mmCIF file with all atom_site columns, C-alpha atoms in Angstrom:
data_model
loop_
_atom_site.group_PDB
_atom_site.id
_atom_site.type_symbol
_atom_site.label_atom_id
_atom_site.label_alt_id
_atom_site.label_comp_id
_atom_site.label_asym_id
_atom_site.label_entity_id
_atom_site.label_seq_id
_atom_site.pdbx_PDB_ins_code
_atom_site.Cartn_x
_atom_site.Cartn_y
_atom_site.Cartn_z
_atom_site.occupancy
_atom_site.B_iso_or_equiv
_atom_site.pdbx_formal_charge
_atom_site.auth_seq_id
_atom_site.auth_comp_id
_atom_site.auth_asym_id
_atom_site.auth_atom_id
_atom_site.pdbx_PDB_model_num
ATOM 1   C CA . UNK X 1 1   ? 0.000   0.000  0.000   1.00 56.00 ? 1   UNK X CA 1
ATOM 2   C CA . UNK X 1 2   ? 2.569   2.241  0.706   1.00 83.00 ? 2   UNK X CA 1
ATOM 3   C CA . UNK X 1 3   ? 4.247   2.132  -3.025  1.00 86.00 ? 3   UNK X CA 1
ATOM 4   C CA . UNK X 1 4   ? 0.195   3.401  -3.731  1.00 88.00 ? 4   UNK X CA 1
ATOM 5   C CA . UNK X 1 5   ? 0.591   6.412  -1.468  1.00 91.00 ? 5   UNK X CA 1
ATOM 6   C CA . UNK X 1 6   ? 4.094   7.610  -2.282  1.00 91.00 ? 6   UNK X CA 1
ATOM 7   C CA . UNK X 1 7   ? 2.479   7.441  -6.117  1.00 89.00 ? 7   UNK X CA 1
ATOM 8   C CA . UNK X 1 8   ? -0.497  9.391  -5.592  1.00 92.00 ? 8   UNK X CA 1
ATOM 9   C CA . UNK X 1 9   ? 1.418   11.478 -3.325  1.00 94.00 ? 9   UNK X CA 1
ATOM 10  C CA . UNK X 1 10  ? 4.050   12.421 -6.243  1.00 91.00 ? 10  UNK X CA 1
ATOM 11  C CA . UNK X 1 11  ? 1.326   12.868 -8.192  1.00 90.00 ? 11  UNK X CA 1
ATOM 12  C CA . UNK X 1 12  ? -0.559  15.780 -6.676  1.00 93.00 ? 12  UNK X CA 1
ATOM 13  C CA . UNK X 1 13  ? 2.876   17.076 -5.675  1.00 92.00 ? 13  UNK X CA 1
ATOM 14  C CA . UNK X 1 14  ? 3.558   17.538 -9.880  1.00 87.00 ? 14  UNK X CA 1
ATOM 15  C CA . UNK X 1 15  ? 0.030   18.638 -10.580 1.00 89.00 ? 15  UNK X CA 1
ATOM 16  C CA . UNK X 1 16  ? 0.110   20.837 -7.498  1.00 91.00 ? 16  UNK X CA 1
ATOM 17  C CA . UNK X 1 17  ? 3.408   22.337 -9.038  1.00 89.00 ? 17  UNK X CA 1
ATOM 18  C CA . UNK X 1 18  ? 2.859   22.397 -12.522 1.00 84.00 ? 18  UNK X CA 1
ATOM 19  C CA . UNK X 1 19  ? -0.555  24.630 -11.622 1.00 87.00 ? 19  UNK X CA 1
ATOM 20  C CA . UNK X 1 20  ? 2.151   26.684 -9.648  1.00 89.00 ? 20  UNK X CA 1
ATOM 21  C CA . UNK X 1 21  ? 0.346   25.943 -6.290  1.00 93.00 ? 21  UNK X CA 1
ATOM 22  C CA . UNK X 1 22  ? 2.094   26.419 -3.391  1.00 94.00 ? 22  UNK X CA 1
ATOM 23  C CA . UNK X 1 23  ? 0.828   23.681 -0.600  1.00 95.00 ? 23  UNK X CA 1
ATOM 24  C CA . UNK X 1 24  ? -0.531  26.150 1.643   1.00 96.00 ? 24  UNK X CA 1
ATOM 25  C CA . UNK X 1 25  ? -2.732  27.184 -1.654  1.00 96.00 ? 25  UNK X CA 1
ATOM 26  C CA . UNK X 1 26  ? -3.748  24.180 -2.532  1.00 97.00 ? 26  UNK X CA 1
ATOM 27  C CA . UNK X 1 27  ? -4.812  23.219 0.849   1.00 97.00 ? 27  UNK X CA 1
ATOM 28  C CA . UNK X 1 28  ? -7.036  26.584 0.922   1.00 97.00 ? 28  UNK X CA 1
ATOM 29  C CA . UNK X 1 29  ? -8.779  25.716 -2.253  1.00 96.00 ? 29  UNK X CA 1
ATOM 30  C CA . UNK X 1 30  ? -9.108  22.068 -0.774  1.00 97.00 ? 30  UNK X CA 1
ATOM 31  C CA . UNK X 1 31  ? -10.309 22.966 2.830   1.00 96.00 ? 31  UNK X CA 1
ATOM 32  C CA . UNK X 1 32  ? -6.925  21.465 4.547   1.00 96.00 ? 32  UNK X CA 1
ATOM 33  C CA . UNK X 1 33  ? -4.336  22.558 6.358   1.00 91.00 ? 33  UNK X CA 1
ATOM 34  C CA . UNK X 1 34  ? -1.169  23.197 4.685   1.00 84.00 ? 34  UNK X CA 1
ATOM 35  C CA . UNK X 1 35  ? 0.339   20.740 6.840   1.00 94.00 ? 35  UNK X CA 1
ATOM 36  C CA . UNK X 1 36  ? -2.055  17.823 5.471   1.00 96.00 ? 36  UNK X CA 1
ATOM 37  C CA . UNK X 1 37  ? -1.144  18.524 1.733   1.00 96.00 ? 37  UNK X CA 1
ATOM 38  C CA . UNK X 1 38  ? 2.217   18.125 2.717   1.00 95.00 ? 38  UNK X CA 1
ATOM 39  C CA . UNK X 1 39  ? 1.678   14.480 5.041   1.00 96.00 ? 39  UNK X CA 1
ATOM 40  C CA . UNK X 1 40  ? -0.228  13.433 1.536   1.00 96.00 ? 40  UNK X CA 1
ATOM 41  C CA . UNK X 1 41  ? 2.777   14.363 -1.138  1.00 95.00 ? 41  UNK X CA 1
ATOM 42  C CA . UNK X 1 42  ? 5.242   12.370 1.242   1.00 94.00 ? 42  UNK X CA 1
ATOM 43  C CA . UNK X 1 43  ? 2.980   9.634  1.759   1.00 93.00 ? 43  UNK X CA 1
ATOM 44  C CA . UNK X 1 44  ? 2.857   9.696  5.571   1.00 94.00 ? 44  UNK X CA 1
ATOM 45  C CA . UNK X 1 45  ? -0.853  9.974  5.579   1.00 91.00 ? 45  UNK X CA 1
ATOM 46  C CA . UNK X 1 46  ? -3.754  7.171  4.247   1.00 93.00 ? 46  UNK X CA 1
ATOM 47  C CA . UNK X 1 47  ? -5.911  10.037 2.092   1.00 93.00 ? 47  UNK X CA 1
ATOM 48  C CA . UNK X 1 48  ? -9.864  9.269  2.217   1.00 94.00 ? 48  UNK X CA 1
ATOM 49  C CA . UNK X 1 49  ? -11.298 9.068  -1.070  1.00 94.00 ? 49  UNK X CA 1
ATOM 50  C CA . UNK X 1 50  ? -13.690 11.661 -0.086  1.00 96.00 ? 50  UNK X CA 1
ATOM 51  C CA . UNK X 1 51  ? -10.640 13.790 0.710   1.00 96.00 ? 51  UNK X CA 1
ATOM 52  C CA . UNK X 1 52  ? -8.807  12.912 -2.652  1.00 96.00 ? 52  UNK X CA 1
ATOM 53  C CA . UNK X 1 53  ? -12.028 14.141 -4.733  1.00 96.00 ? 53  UNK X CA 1
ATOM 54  C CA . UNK X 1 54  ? -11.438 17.797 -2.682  1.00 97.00 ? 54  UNK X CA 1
ATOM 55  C CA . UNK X 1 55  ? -7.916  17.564 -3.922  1.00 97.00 ? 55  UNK X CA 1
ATOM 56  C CA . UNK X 1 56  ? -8.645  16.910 -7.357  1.00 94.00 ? 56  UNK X CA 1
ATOM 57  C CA . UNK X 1 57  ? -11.371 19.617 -7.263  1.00 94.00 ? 57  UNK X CA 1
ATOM 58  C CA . UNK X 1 58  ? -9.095  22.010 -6.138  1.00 96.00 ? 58  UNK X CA 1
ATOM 59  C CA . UNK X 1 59  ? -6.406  20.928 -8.829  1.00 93.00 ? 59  UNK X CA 1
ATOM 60  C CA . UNK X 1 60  ? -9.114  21.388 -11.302 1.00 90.00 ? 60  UNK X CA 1
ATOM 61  C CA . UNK X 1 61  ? -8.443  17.752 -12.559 1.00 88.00 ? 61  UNK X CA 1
ATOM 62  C CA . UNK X 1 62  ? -10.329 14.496 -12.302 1.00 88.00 ? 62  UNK X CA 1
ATOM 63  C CA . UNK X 1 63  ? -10.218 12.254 -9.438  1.00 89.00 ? 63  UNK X CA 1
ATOM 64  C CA . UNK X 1 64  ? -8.324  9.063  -12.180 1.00 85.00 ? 64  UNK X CA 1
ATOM 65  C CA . UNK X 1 65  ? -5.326  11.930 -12.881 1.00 85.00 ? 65  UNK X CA 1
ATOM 66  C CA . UNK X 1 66  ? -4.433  11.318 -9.286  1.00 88.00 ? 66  UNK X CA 1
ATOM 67  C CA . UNK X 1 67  ? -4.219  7.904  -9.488  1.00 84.00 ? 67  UNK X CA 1
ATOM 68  C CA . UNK X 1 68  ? -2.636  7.831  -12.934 1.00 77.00 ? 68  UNK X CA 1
ATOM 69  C CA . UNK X 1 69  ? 1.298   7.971  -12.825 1.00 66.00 ? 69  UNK X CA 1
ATOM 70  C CA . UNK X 1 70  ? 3.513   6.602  -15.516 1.00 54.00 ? 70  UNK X CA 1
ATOM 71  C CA . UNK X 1 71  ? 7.061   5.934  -14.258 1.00 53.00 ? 71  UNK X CA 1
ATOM 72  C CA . UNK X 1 72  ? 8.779   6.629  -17.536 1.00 48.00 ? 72  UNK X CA 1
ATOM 73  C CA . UNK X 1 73  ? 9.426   10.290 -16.468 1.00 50.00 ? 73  UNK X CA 1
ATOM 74  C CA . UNK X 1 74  ? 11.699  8.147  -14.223 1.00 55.00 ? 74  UNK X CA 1
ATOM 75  C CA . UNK X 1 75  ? 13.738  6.852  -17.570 1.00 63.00 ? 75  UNK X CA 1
ATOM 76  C CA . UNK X 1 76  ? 14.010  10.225 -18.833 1.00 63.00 ? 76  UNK X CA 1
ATOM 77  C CA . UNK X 1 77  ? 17.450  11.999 -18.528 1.00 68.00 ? 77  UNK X CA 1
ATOM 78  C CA . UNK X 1 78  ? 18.106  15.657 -17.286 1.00 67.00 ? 78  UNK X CA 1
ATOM 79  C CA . UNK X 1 79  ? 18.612  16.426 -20.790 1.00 68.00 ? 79  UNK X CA 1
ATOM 80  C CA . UNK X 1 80  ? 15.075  15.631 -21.704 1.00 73.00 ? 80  UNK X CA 1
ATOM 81  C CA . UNK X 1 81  ? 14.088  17.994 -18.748 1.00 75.00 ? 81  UNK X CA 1
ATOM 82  C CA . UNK X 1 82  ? 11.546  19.380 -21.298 1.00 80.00 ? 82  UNK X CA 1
ATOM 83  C CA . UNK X 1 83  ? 9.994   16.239 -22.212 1.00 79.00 ? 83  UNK X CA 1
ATOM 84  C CA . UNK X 1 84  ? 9.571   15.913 -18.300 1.00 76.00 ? 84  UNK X CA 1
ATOM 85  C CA . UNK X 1 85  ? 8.002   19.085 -18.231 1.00 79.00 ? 85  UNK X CA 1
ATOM 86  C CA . UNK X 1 86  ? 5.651   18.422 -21.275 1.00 82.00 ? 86  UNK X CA 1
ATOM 87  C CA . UNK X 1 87  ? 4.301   14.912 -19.917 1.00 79.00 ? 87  UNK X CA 1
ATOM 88  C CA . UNK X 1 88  ? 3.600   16.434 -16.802 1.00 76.00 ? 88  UNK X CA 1
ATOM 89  C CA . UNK X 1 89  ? 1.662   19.668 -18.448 1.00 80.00 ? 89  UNK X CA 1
ATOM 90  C CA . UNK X 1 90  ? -0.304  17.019 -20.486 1.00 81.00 ? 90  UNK X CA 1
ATOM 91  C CA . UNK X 1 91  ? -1.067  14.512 -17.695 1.00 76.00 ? 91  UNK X CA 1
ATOM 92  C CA . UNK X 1 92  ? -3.054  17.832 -15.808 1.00 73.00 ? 92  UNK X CA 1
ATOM 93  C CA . UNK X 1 93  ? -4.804  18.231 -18.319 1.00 77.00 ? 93  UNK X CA 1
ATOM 94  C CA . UNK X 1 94  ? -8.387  16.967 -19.539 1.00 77.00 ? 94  UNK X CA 1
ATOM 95  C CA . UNK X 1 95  ? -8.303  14.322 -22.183 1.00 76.00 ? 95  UNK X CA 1
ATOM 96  C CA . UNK X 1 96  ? -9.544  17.181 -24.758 1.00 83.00 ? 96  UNK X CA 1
ATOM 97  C CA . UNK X 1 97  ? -7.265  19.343 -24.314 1.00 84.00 ? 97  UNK X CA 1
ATOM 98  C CA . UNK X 1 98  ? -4.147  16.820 -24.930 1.00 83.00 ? 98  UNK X CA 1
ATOM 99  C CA . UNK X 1 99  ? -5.623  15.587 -27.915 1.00 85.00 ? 99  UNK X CA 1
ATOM 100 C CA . UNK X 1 100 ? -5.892  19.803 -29.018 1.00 91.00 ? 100 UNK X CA 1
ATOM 101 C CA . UNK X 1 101 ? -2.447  19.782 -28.151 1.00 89.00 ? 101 UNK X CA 1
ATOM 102 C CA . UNK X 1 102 ? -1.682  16.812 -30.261 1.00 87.00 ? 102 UNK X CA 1
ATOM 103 C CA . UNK X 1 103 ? -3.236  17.965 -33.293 1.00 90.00 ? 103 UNK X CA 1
ATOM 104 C CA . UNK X 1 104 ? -1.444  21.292 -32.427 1.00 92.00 ? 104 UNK X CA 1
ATOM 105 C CA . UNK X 1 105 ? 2.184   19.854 -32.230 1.00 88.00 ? 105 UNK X CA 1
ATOM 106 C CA . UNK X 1 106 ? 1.480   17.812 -35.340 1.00 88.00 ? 106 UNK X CA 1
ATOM 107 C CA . UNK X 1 107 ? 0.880   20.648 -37.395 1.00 89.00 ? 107 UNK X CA 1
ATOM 108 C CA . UNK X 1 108 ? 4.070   22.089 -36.055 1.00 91.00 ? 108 UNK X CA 1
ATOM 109 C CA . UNK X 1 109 ? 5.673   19.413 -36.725 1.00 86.00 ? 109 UNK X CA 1
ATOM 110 C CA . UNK X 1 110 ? 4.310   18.868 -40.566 1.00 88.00 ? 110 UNK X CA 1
ATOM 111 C CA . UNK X 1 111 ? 5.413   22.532 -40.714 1.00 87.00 ? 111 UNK X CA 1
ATOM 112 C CA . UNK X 1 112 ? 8.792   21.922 -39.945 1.00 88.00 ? 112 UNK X CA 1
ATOM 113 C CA . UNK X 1 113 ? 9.486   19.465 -42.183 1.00 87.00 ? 113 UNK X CA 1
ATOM 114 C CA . UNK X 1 114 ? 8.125   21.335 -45.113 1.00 85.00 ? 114 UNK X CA 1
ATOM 115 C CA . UNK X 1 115 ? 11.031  23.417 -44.785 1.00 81.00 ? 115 UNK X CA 1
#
């Protein structure tokens, strides 16, 4: 259980980031204290699911984007620091909006190699 909570932990800690929340913001938009937010990121406290639904609510995201966490930001090297930083913009994100962005860096893309 606890490889569960350090997960879910890590990911509202990136969500909670890439939103630029601070954890005492977060934790005012959730109805916690600050102090709670941070027991949850370093998975020293057993969240409720009632209490994850406030969390996601608060991170504007769906309950599922907590509990969704692909490790293979972990394979990533520094160098692809802006991969990192892309996958974790996309994974706060409704599924609409990262296929817009799909379609979006596509066309880039196509545009580029027109050149």
């Amino acid at each position: 259980m606890s490889e569960l909570l350090e997960l879910v932990g890590t990911r509202i800690r990136d969500i909670r980031k890439s939103k630029g929340l601070s954890q005492e913001a977060l934790a005012e938009k959730a109805g916690f204290n600050s102090s709670y937010i941070g027991f949850i990121e370093r998975a020293e406290r057993n969240i409720s699911l009632k209490n994850l639904e406030k969390i996601a609510k608060a991170l504007n995201v769906g309950v599922y984007q907590l509990l969704t966490y692909v490790k293979e930001n972990d394979e990533l090297t520094e160098e692809d620091s802006s991969i990192k930083t892309i996958l974790t913009l996309l994974r706060t994100r409704e599924s609409k909006d990262t296929e817009l962005a799909l379609k979006i860096l596509t066309d880039i893309f196509m545009r580029i190699d027109e050149r």
